[in-house]
Coordinates of N, CA, C and O in Angstrom, one line a residue:
X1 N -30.0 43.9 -102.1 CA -28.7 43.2 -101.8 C -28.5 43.4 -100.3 O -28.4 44.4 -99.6
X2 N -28.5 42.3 -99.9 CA -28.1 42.1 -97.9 C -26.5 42.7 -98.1 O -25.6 42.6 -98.9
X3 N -26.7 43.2 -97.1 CA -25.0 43.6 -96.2 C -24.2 42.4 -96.0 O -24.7 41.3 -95.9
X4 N -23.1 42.7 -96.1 CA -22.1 41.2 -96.1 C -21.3 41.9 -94.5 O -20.8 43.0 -94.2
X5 N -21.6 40.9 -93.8 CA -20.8 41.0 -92.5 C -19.9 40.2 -92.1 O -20.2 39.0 -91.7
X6 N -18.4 40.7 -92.0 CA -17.5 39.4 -91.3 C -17.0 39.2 -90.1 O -16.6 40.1 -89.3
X7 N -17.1 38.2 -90.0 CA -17.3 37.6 -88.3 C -16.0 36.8 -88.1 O -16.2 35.6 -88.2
X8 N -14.5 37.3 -87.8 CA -13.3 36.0 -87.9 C -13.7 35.4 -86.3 O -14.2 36.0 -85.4
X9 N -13.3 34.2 -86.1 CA -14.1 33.6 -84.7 C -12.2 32.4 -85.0 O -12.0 31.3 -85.5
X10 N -11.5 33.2 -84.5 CA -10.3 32.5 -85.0 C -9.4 32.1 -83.0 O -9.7 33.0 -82.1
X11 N -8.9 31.4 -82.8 CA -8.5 31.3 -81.3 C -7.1 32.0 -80.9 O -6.6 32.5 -79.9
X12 N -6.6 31.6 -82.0 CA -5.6 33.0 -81.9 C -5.5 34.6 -81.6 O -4.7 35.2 -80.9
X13 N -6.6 35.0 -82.3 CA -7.1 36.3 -81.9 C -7.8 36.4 -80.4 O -7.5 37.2 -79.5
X14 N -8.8 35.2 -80.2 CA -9.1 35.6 -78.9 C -7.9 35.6 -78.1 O -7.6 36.6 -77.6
X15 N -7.1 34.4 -77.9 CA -5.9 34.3 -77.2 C -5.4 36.1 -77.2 O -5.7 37.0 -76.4
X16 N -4.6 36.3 -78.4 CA -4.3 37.8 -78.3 C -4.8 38.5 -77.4 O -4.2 38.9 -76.4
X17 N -6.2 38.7 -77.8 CA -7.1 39.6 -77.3 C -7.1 39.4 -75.3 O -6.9 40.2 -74.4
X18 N -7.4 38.1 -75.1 CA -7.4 38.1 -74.0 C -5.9 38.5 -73.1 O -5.9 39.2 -72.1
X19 N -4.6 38.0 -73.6 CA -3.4 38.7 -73.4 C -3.1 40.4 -73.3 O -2.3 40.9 -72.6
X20 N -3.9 41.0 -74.3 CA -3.6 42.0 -74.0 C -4.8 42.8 -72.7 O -4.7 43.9 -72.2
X21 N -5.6 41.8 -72.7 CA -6.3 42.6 -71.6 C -6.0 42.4 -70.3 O -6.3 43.2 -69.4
X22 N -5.3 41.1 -69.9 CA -4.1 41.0 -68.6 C -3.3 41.9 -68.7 O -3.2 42.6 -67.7
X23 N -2.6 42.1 -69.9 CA -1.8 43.4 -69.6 C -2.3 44.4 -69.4 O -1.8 45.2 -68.6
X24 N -3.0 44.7 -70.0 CA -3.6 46.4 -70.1 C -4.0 46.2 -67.9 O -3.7 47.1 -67.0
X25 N -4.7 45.1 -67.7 CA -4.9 45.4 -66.0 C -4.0 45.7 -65.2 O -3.9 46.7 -64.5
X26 N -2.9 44.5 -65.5 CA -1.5 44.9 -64.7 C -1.3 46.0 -65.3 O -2.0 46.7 -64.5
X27 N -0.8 47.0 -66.1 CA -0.4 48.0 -66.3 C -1.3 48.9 -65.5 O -0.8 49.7 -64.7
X28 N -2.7 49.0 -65.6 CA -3.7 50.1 -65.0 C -3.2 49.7 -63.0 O -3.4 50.6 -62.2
X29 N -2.7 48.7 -62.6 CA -2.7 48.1 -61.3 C -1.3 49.1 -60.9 O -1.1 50.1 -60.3
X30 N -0.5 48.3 -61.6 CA 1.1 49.1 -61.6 C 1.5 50.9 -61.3 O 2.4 51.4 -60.6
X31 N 0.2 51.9 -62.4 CA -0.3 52.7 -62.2 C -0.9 53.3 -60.9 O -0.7 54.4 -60.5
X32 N -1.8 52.3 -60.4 CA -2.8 52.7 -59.6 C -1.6 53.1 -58.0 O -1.8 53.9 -57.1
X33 N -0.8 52.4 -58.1 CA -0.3 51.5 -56.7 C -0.1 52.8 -55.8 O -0.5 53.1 -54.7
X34 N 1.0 53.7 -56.8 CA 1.4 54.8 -56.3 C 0.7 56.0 -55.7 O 0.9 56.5 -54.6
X35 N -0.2 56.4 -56.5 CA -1.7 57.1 -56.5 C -2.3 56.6 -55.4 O -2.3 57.3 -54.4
X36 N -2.9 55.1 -55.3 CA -2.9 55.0 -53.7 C -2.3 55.4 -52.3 O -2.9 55.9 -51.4
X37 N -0.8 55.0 -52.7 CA -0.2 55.5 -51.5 C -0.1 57.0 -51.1 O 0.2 57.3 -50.0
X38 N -0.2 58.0 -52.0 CA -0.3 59.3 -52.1 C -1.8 59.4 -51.5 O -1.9 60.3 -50.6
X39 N -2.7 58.9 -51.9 CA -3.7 59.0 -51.5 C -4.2 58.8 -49.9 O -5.0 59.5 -49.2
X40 N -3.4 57.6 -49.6 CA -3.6 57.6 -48.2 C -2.7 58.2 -47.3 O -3.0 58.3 -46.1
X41 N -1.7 58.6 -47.6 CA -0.9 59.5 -46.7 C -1.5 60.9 -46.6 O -1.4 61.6 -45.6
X42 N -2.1 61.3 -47.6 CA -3.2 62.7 -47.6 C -3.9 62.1 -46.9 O -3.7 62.5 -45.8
X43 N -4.4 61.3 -46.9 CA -6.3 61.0 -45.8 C -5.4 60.9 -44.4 O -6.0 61.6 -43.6
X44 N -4.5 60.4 -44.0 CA -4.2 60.3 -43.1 C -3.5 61.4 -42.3 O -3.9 61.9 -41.2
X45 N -2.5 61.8 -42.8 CA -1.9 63.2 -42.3 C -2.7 64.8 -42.7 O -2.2 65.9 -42.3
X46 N -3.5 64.8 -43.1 CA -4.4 66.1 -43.4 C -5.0 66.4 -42.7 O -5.0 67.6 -42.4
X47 N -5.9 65.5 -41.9 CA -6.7 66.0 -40.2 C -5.9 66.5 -39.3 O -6.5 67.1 -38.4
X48 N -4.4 66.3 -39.0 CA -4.1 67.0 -38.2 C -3.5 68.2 -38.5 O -2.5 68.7 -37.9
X49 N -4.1 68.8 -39.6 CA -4.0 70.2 -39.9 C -5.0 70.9 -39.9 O -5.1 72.1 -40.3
X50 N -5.8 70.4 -39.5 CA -7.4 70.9 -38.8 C -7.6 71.4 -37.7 O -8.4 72.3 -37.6
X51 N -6.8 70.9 -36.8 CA -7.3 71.7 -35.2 C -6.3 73.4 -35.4 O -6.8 74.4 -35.1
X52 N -5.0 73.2 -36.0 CA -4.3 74.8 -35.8 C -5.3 75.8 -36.5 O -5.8 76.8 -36.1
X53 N -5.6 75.0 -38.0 CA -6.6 75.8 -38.7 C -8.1 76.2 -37.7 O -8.1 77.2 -36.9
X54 N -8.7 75.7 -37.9 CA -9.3 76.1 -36.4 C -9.4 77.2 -35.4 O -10.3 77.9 -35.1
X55 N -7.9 76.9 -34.8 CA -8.0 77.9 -33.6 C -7.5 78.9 -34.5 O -7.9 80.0 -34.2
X56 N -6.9 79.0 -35.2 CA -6.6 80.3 -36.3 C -7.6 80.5 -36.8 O -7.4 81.5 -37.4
X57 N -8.9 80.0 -36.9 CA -10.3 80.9 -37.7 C -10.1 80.7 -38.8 O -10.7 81.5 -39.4
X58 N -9.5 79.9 -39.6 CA -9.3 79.6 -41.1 C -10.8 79.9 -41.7 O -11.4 80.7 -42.5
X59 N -11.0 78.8 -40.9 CA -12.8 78.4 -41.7 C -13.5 79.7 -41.8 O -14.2 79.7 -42.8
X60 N -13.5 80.9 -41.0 CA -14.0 82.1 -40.5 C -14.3 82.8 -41.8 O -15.3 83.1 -42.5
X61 N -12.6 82.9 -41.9 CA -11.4 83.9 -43.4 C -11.8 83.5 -44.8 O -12.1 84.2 -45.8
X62 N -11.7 81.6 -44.4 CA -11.7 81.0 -45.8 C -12.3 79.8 -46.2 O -11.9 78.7 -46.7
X63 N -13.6 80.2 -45.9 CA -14.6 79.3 -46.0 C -14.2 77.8 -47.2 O -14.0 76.6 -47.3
X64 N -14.3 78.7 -47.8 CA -14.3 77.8 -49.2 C -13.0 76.8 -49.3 O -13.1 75.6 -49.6
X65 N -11.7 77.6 -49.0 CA -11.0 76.8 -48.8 C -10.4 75.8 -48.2 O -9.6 75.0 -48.6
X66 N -11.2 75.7 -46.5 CA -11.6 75.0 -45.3 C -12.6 73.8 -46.5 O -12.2 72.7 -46.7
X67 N -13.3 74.1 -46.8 CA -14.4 73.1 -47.5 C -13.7 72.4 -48.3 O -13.9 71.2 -48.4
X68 N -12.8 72.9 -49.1 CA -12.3 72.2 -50.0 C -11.3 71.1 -49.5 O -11.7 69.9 -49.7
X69 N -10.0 71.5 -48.7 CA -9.7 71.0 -47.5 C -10.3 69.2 -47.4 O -9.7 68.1 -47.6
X70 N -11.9 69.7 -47.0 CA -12.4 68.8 -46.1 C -12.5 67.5 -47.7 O -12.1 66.4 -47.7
X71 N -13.2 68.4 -48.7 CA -13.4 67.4 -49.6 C -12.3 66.7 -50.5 O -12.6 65.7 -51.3
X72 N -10.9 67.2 -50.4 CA -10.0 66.4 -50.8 C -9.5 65.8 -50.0 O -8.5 65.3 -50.4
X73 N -9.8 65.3 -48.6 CA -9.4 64.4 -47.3 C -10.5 63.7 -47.8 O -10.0 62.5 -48.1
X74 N -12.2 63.8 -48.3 CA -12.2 62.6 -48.5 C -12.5 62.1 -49.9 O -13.5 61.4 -50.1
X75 N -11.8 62.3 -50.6 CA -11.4 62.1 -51.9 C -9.8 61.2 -51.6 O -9.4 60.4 -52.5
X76 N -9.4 61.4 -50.8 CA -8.2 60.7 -50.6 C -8.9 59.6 -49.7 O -8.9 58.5 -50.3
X77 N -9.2 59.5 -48.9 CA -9.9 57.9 -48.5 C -10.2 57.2 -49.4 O -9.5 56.2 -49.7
X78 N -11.3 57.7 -50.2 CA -11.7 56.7 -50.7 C -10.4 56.4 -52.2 O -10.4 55.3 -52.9
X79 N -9.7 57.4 -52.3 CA -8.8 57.2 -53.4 C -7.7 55.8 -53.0 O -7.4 54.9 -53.8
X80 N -7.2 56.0 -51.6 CA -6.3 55.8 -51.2 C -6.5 54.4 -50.0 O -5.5 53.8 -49.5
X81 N -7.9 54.1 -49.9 CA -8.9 52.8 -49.4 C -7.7 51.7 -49.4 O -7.3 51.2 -48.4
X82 N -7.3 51.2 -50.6 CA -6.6 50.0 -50.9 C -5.6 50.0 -50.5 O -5.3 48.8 -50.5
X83 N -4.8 50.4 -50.1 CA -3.1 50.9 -50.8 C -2.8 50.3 -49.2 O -3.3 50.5 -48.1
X84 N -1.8 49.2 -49.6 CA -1.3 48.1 -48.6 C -2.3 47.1 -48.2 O -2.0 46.5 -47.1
X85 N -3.4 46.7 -48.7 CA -3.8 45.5 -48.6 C -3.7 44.3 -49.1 O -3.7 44.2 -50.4
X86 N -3.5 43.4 -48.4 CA -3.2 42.0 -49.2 C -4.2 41.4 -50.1 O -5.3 40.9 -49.7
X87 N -4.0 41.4 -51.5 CA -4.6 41.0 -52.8 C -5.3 39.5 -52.5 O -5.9 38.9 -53.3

């Protein structure tokens, strides 16, 4: 006995289907917008907390946390890349 497979190929459902996946974008967009702007105000204002650290020997004391530092400045670039550009 073959397997019985059903296949509905109905236009209403795609309709649906494709509606809810405009929404689901706008909703993930709507999300994203904020996250952006947090993101680039970190990339942007975090380097000038670099040079005090610095002449204070931070990096010396706290290596790791100097590093860390550096990799969430650029975790916020590229997080925060978009945020105010024209669509």
């Amino acid at each position: 006995m073959e397997p019985v497979t059903m296949s509905v190929q109905s236009p209403s459902l795609e309709r649906t289907a494709d509606e809810s996946l405009l929404a689901l974008r706008a909703a993930a967009e709507l999300a994203a917008r904020p996250v952006r702007f947090v993101a680039f105000w970190i990339a942007t204002l975090l380097p000038l907390t670099y040079v005090p650290m610095l002449a204070m020997g931070v990096p010396a004391t706290h290596g790791t946390t100097f590093a860390g530092l550096i990799c969430l400045n650029a975790v916020a670039f590229v997080a925060g890349h978009g945020h105010n550009r024209p669509d």
